[in-house]
CSV table of C-alpha atoms in Angstrom, one decimal:
chain,number,residue,atom,x,y,z
A,27,UNK,CA,154.7,63.6,30.0
A,28,UNK,CA,152.0,62.1,28.0
A,29,UNK,CA,152.8,59.2,25.7
A,30,UNK,CA,152.3,60.3,22.1
A,31,UNK,CA,151.3,56.8,21.1
A,32,UNK,CA,148.5,56.7,23.6
A,33,UNK,CA,146.0,57.8,21.0
A,34,UNK,CA,146.4,54.6,19.1
A,35,UNK,CA,144.8,52.5,21.8
A,36,UNK,CA,141.1,51.8,21.8
A,37,UNK,CA,139.9,55.4,21.5
A,38,UNK,CA,136.5,56.3,23.1
A,39,UNK,CA,134.3,59.2,21.9
A,40,UNK,CA,136.8,61.7,23.3
A,41,UNK,CA,139.6,60.1,21.2
A,42,UNK,CA,141.3,58.5,24.3
A,43,UNK,CA,140.4,55.3,26.2
A,44,UNK,CA,139.0,55.8,29.7
A,45,UNK,CA,142.3,54.8,31.2
A,46,UNK,CA,144.3,57.1,29.0
A,47,UNK,CA,141.9,60.0,29.8
A,48,UNK,CA,142.3,59.4,33.6
A,49,UNK,CA,146.1,59.1,33.3
A,50,UNK,CA,146.2,62.4,31.3
A,51,UNK,CA,144.2,64.1,33.9
A,52,UNK,CA,146.1,62.7,36.9
A,53,UNK,CA,149.5,63.5,35.3
A,54,UNK,CA,148.5,67.1,34.6
A,55,UNK,CA,147.1,67.8,38.0
A,56,UNK,CA,149.9,66.0,39.9
A,57,UNK,CA,152.3,68.3,38.0
A,58,UNK,CA,150.2,71.4,38.9
A,59,UNK,CA,150.0,70.4,42.6
A,60,UNK,CA,153.8,70.1,42.7
A,61,UNK,CA,154.3,73.5,41.0
A,62,UNK,CA,154.2,76.7,43.0
A,63,UNK,CA,150.7,78.1,43.6
A,64,UNK,CA,149.1,80.2,40.9
A,65,UNK,CA,151.3,78.8,38.1
A,66,UNK,CA,148.8,76.2,37.1
A,67,UNK,CA,145.8,76.5,34.9
A,68,UNK,CA,142.8,74.7,33.5
A,69,UNK,CA,144.1,76.2,30.3
A,70,UNK,CA,145.1,74.0,27.4
A,71,UNK,CA,148.4,74.4,25.6
A,72,UNK,CA,146.6,72.5,22.9
A,73,UNK,CA,148.4,70.4,20.3
A,74,UNK,CA,151.9,71.5,21.4
A,75,UNK,CA,153.4,68.9,23.8
A,76,UNK,CA,153.9,71.5,26.5
A,77,UNK,CA,152.7,70.4,30.0
A,78,UNK,CA,151.0,72.8,32.3
A,79,UNK,CA,154.2,73.2,34.4
A,80,UNK,CA,156.0,74.5,31.4
A,81,UNK,CA,153.5,77.3,31.2
A,82,UNK,CA,154.6,78.7,34.5
A,83,UNK,CA,154.7,82.2,33.0
A,84,UNK,CA,151.1,81.9,32.1
A,85,UNK,CA,149.2,82.4,35.4
A,86,UNK,CA,145.9,80.6,36.2
A,87,UNK,CA,142.8,82.7,35.7
A,88,UNK,CA,142.3,85.6,38.1
A,89,UNK,CA,139.7,84.3,40.5
A,90,UNK,CA,137.6,87.5,40.6
A,91,UNK,CA,136.8,86.9,36.9
A,92,UNK,CA,135.5,83.4,37.8
A,93,UNK,CA,132.9,84.8,40.1
A,94,UNK,CA,134.7,85.0,43.5
A,95,UNK,CA,134.6,88.2,45.5
A,96,UNK,CA,137.8,89.9,46.8
A,97,UNK,CA,136.6,88.8,50.3
A,98,UNK,CA,136.4,85.1,49.2
A,99,UNK,CA,140.0,85.3,48.0
A,100,UNK,CA,141.4,86.8,51.1
A,101,UNK,CA,139.3,84.6,53.4
A,102,UNK,CA,141.3,81.5,52.3
A,103,UNK,CA,145.0,81.1,53.1
A,104,UNK,CA,147.5,81.1,50.2
A,105,UNK,CA,148.1,77.9,48.2
A,106,UNK,CA,144.5,76.7,47.9
A,107,UNK,CA,143.4,78.9,45.0
A,108,UNK,CA,145.0,77.4,42.0
A,109,UNK,CA,143.0,79.4,39.4
A,110,UNK,CA,141.8,76.1,37.9
A,111,UNK,CA,138.0,76.6,38.1
A,112,UNK,CA,135.6,78.1,35.7
A,113,UNK,CA,133.1,79.6,38.2
A,114,UNK,CA,132.2,79.8,41.9
A,115,UNK,CA,130.0,76.9,42.9
A,116,UNK,CA,129.7,78.0,46.5
A,117,UNK,CA,128.0,81.2,45.3
A,118,UNK,CA,125.2,79.2,43.8
A,119,UNK,CA,125.1,76.5,46.5
A,120,UNK,CA,123.0,78.4,49.1
A,121,UNK,CA,124.8,76.6,51.9
A,122,UNK,CA,123.5,76.8,55.5
A,123,UNK,CA,125.1,76.2,58.9
A,124,UNK,CA,125.2,72.5,59.7
A,125,UNK,CA,125.2,71.3,56.1
A,126,UNK,CA,127.4,68.4,55.0
A,127,UNK,CA,129.0,69.3,51.7
A,128,UNK,CA,130.9,67.1,49.2
A,129,UNK,CA,133.3,68.7,46.7
A,130,UNK,CA,133.9,66.5,43.6
A,131,UNK,CA,137.5,67.0,42.4
A,132,UNK,CA,138.5,69.2,45.3
A,133,UNK,CA,142.0,70.0,44.1
A,134,UNK,CA,143.9,72.4,46.4
A,135,UNK,CA,140.7,72.8,48.4
A,136,UNK,CA,139.8,76.4,47.7
A,137,UNK,CA,136.0,75.9,47.3
A,138,UNK,CA,136.0,73.5,50.3
A,139,UNK,CA,137.5,76.2,52.6
A,140,UNK,CA,134.9,78.8,51.3
A,141,UNK,CA,132.1,76.2,51.9
A,142,UNK,CA,133.5,75.5,55.3
A,143,UNK,CA,133.0,79.1,56.4
A,144,UNK,CA,129.3,78.9,55.4
A,145,UNK,CA,128.5,75.6,57.0
A,146,UNK,CA,130.3,76.5,60.2
A,147,UNK,CA,131.4,74.3,63.1
A,148,UNK,CA,128.3,72.2,63.0
A,149,UNK,CA,128.7,71.4,59.3
A,150,UNK,CA,131.3,69.3,57.4
A,151,UNK,CA,132.9,69.6,54.1
A,152,UNK,CA,134.5,66.6,52.4
A,153,UNK,CA,136.7,67.0,49.4
A,154,UNK,CA,137.4,64.0,47.1
A,155,UNK,CA,140.2,64.0,44.5
A,156,UNK,CA,141.9,61.2,42.6
A,157,UNK,CA,145.3,62.8,42.4
A,158,UNK,CA,147.5,62.0,45.5
A,159,UNK,CA,149.6,65.2,45.0
A,160,UNK,CA,146.5,67.4,45.0
A,161,UNK,CA,145.1,65.7,48.2
A,162,UNK,CA,148.5,66.2,49.8
A,163,UNK,CA,148.4,69.9,48.9
A,164,UNK,CA,144.9,70.2,50.2
A,165,UNK,CA,145.9,68.6,53.5
A,166,UNK,CA,148.6,71.1,54.0
A,167,UNK,CA,146.1,73.9,53.3
A,168,UNK,CA,143.8,72.5,56.1
A,169,UNK,CA,146.6,73.4,58.5
A,170,UNK,CA,147.1,76.9,57.0
A,171,UNK,CA,143.4,77.6,57.3
A,172,UNK,CA,142.8,75.9,60.6
A,173,UNK,CA,139.7,74.4,59.0
A,174,UNK,CA,138.6,71.6,61.3
A,175,UNK,CA,135.4,71.0,59.5
A,176,UNK,CA,137.1,70.1,56.2
A,177,UNK,CA,138.4,66.7,55.3
A,178,UNK,CA,140.0,65.2,52.2
A,179,UNK,CA,139.8,61.7,50.8
A,180,UNK,CA,141.7,60.2,48.0
A,181,UNK,CA,138.9,58.8,45.8
A,182,UNK,CA,137.4,58.7,42.4
A,183,UNK,CA,134.2,60.6,41.6
A,184,UNK,CA,133.0,57.7,39.5
A,185,UNK,CA,133.3,55.5,42.7
A,186,UNK,CA,132.6,57.8,45.6
A,187,UNK,CA,133.8,56.4,48.9
A,188,UNK,CA,130.7,58.0,50.5
A,189,UNK,CA,127.7,56.3,52.2
A,190,UNK,CA,124.2,56.6,50.7
A,191,UNK,CA,122.1,59.6,51.5
A,192,UNK,CA,124.6,61.4,53.7
A,193,UNK,CA,125.3,64.7,51.8
A,194,UNK,CA,123.2,67.9,51.7
A,195,UNK,CA,124.9,69.7,48.8
A,196,UNK,CA,127.4,68.6,46.2
A,197,UNK,CA,129.7,71.2,44.7
A,198,UNK,CA,132.3,70.8,41.9
A,199,UNK,CA,134.3,73.3,39.9
A,200,UNK,CA,135.5,72.5,36.3
A,201,UNK,CA,136.0,68.8,37.0
A,202,UNK,CA,133.1,66.6,35.7
A,203,UNK,CA,134.1,67.4,32.1
A,204,UNK,CA,137.3,65.5,32.8
A,205,UNK,CA,135.5,62.3,33.6
A,206,UNK,CA,135.3,59.6,31.0
A,207,UNK,CA,132.0,58.4,32.5
A,208,UNK,CA,129.8,61.4,33.4
A,209,UNK,CA,126.7,59.2,33.6
A,210,UNK,CA,128.3,57.3,36.5
A,211,UNK,CA,129.4,60.5,38.2
A,212,UNK,CA,125.8,61.8,38.3
A,213,UNK,CA,124.4,58.4,39.4
A,214,UNK,CA,126.9,58.4,42.3
A,215,UNK,CA,126.1,62.0,43.2
A,216,UNK,CA,122.4,61.1,43.3
A,217,UNK,CA,123.1,58.1,45.5
A,218,UNK,CA,125.0,60.0,48.2
A,219,UNK,CA,122.7,63.0,48.4
A,220,UNK,CA,119.9,63.1,51.0
A,221,UNK,CA,116.4,63.3,49.5
A,222,UNK,CA,116.0,67.0,48.7
A,223,UNK,CA,119.8,67.4,48.5
A,224,UNK,CA,121.2,69.5,45.7
A,225,UNK,CA,124.0,69.7,43.1
A,226,UNK,CA,125.6,73.1,42.5
A,227,UNK,CA,128.3,72.8,39.9
A,228,UNK,CA,130.4,75.1,37.7
A,229,UNK,CA,131.7,73.4,34.6
A,230,UNK,CA,132.4,73.9,30.9
A,231,UNK,CA,129.8,72.9,28.3
A,232,UNK,CA,130.3,72.4,24.6
A,233,UNK,CA,128.6,74.9,22.4
A,234,UNK,CA,129.9,73.7,19.0
A,235,UNK,CA,131.6,70.6,17.6
A,236,UNK,CA,135.2,70.5,18.8
A,237,UNK,CA,137.6,69.9,15.9
A,238,UNK,CA,139.3,66.5,15.6
A,239,UNK,CA,142.8,67.8,16.5
A,240,UNK,CA,141.6,69.3,19.7
A,241,UNK,CA,139.3,66.4,20.6
A,242,UNK,CA,142.0,63.7,20.4
A,243,UNK,CA,144.7,65.7,22.1
A,244,UNK,CA,145.4,64.5,25.7
A,245,UNK,CA,146.4,68.0,26.7
A,246,UNK,CA,143.0,69.3,25.6
A,247,UNK,CA,141.2,66.5,27.4
A,248,UNK,CA,143.0,67.2,30.7
A,249,UNK,CA,142.8,71.0,30.1
A,250,UNK,CA,139.0,71.0,30.5
A,251,UNK,CA,138.2,71.4,26.7
A,252,UNK,CA,137.8,68.1,24.8
A,253,UNK,CA,135.7,66.3,27.5
A,254,UNK,CA,132.9,69.0,27.7
A,255,UNK,CA,129.4,67.7,27.1
A,256,UNK,CA,126.6,69.7,25.4
A,257,UNK,CA,123.8,71.3,27.5
A,258,UNK,CA,121.3,68.7,26.1
A,259,UNK,CA,123.7,65.8,27.0
A,260,UNK,CA,124.1,67.1,30.5
A,261,UNK,CA,120.4,67.7,31.0
A,262,UNK,CA,119.6,64.1,29.9
A,263,UNK,CA,122.4,62.6,32.0
A,264,UNK,CA,121.0,64.5,35.1
A,265,UNK,CA,117.5,63.5,34.3
A,266,UNK,CA,118.5,59.8,33.8
A,267,UNK,CA,120.4,59.9,37.1
A,268,UNK,CA,117.1,60.9,38.8
A,269,UNK,CA,117.6,64.6,39.4
A,270,UNK,CA,114.7,67.1,39.2
A,271,UNK,CA,114.7,70.9,38.7
A,272,UNK,CA,117.7,70.5,36.4
A,273,UNK,CA,119.2,73.7,35.0
A,274,UNK,CA,122.3,74.2,32.9
A,275,UNK,CA,122.9,78.0,32.5
A,276,UNK,CA,125.8,79.2,30.3
A,277,UNK,CA,127.6,82.2,31.5
A,278,UNK,CA,128.3,84.5,28.5
A,279,UNK,CA,130.9,86.5,30.4
A,280,UNK,CA,133.1,83.4,30.7
A,281,UNK,CA,134.2,83.8,27.0
A,282,UNK,CA,136.9,86.2,27.9
A,283,UNK,CA,138.8,84.0,30.3
A,284,UNK,CA,138.2,80.8,28.3
A,285,UNK,CA,139.9,82.5,25.3
A,286,UNK,CA,143.0,82.8,27.5
A,287,UNK,CA,143.2,79.0,28.0
A,288,UNK,CA,144.8,78.6,24.6
A,289,UNK,CA,147.0,80.6,22.3
A,290,UNK,CA,146.3,78.4,19.3
A,291,UNK,CA,142.6,78.0,19.3
A,292,UNK,CA,139.7,80.3,20.0
A,293,UNK,CA,138.2,78.0,22.6
A,294,UNK,CA,135.2,80.3,23.2
A,295,UNK,CA,134.0,79.1,19.8
A,296,UNK,CA,133.5,75.6,21.3
A,297,UNK,CA,133.0,75.8,25.1
A,298,UNK,CA,131.4,78.1,27.6
A,299,UNK,CA,131.4,78.0,31.4
A,300,UNK,CA,128.0,77.1,32.9
A,301,UNK,CA,126.3,76.6,36.2
A,302,UNK,CA,124.7,73.2,36.5
A,303,UNK,CA,122.1,72.6,39.2
A,304,UNK,CA,119.7,69.8,40.1
A,305,UNK,CA,117.8,68.4,43.1
A,306,UNK,CA,117.3,64.8,44.3
A,307,UNK,CA,113.5,64.4,44.8
A,308,UNK,CA,112.3,64.2,48.4
B,28,UNK,CA,140.4,61.9,59.2
B,29,UNK,CA,137.9,62.3,62.0
B,30,UNK,CA,136.6,59.1,63.6
B,31,UNK,CA,133.2,60.8,63.9
B,32,UNK,CA,132.9,60.9,60.2
B,33,UNK,CA,133.2,57.1,59.7
B,34,UNK,CA,129.4,57.0,59.2
B,35,UNK,CA,129.7,59.0,56.0
B,36,UNK,CA,132.4,56.7,54.6
B,37,UNK,CA,131.7,53.7,52.4
B,38,UNK,CA,133.6,51.2,50.3
B,39,UNK,CA,133.9,52.8,46.8
B,40,UNK,CA,133.3,49.4,45.2
B,41,UNK,CA,130.1,48.1,46.9
B,42,UNK,CA,129.2,51.1,49.1
B,43,UNK,CA,129.1,48.9,52.2
B,44,UNK,CA,130.3,50.2,55.7
B,45,UNK,CA,134.0,50.1,56.5
B,46,UNK,CA,135.7,48.9,59.7
B,47,UNK,CA,138.4,51.1,61.2
B,48,UNK,CA,141.7,49.8,62.6
B,49,UNK,CA,143.7,52.8,63.7
B,50,UNK,CA,147.4,52.6,64.5
B,51,UNK,CA,148.0,56.3,65.2
B,52,UNK,CA,145.5,58.7,66.5
B,53,UNK,CA,145.4,62.2,68.1
B,54,UNK,CA,142.7,63.6,70.4
B,55,UNK,CA,141.3,66.8,69.1
B,56,UNK,CA,138.7,68.7,71.2
B,57,UNK,CA,135.8,66.2,71.4
B,58,UNK,CA,136.9,64.1,68.4
B,59,UNK,CA,139.6,61.6,67.5
B,60,UNK,CA,141.8,62.3,64.5
B,61,UNK,CA,143.0,59.1,62.8
B,62,UNK,CA,146.5,59.7,61.4
B,63,UNK,CA,147.3,56.1,60.3
B,64,UNK,CA,145.6,52.8,60.0
B,65,UNK,CA,143.4,50.8,57.7
B,66,UNK,CA,139.8,50.7,56.6
B,67,UNK,CA,138.4,47.3,55.7
B,68,UNK,CA,135.1,46.8,53.8
B,69,UNK,CA,132.7,44.8,56.0
B,70,UNK,CA,131.4,43.1,52.9
B,71,UNK,CA,134.1,42.5,50.2
B,72,UNK,CA,137.1,42.7,52.6
B,73,UNK,CA,139.0,45.3,50.5
B,74,UNK,CA,141.6,47.1,52.6
B,75,UNK,CA,142.1,50.8,52.2
B,76,UNK,CA,145.2,52.5,53.9
B,77,UNK,CA,145.1,55.7,55.9
B,78,UNK,CA,148.3,57.6,55.7
B,79,UNK,CA,149.1,61.1,57.1
B,80,UNK,CA,145.4,61.4,58.1
B,81,UNK,CA,144.2,60.8,54.5
B,82,UNK,CA,142.2,57.7,53.7
B,83,UNK,CA,143.1,56.2,50.3
B,84,UNK,CA,139.7,55.2,49.0
B,85,UNK,CA,140.7,54.8,45.4
B,86,UNK,CA,139.5,51.6,43.9
B,87,UNK,CA,142.5,49.2,44.1
B,88,UNK,CA,143.1,49.3,40.3
B,89,UNK,CA,143.5,53.1,40.5
B,90,UNK,CA,146.2,53.0,43.1
B,91,UNK,CA,149.7,53.7,41.9
């Protein structure tokens, strides 16, 4: 449960300090990982103090609406698809056999297992997540999927435990908005990519100023709403980190499922799901 | 974690290589699966535990 007094301490732009933001995110996703599959959500219960686990009658978003095919969903064993994403990064990643792929905020591992099928036995997929309960869930899913080319590490996307220039493609699904230091996330991503390596990310972006009550609500921060950056902010963060061929493309058809993330606010007024791509220069 | 993927790992703090000290391993095809042990940064000396095959590479102040 999130401490109601937490908002009083050294608020950052998002209304919460970095530490408070990380704690809110970790608490929420630990609770989702420990709840039965499909009962979680990247959906915000907004200003009410309800945690995600209390929303167990509100299912996570149906993955076909996020851009996965029926084949994608049946290709991965049960328990990895938590319905927490806002797109399908593997669909835009153009993965090839032999690629080494890094998933930022891997969660239950669904996107990792899809990527693993594309990179094959000669490739590797590494999922990083900062929530121990999520990494534990992902590890159990490795066994269910007999995915020997997938590994998970407990780590922070702002401090990647990955050597320089070792990754071909970075994927991530509705996670970077949760970071209190997006600039550092993109600098780290750039560091670990091979020259010519690519980012293929799905995430929410802000389309209109988020009202104060939503912006300062820890539930809204951890529910992929309050931390969203604007398209211009993302483009300049990626540019500053050294990426080229940067594109941030909003997906208008995401309005419908984003609306379902909250009963109290029409979130489609403020955020939209987007594909975010960039390349490290050769 | 696979021993063969040690090259991809780095200390999250200074990005320097890590030394592996395994206490429990399992042979798997042509690779070795490290189930328990420690990773130690060759530069700053920070120690990262490996438990149940998962290396905990969170910066020390992020550990619970």
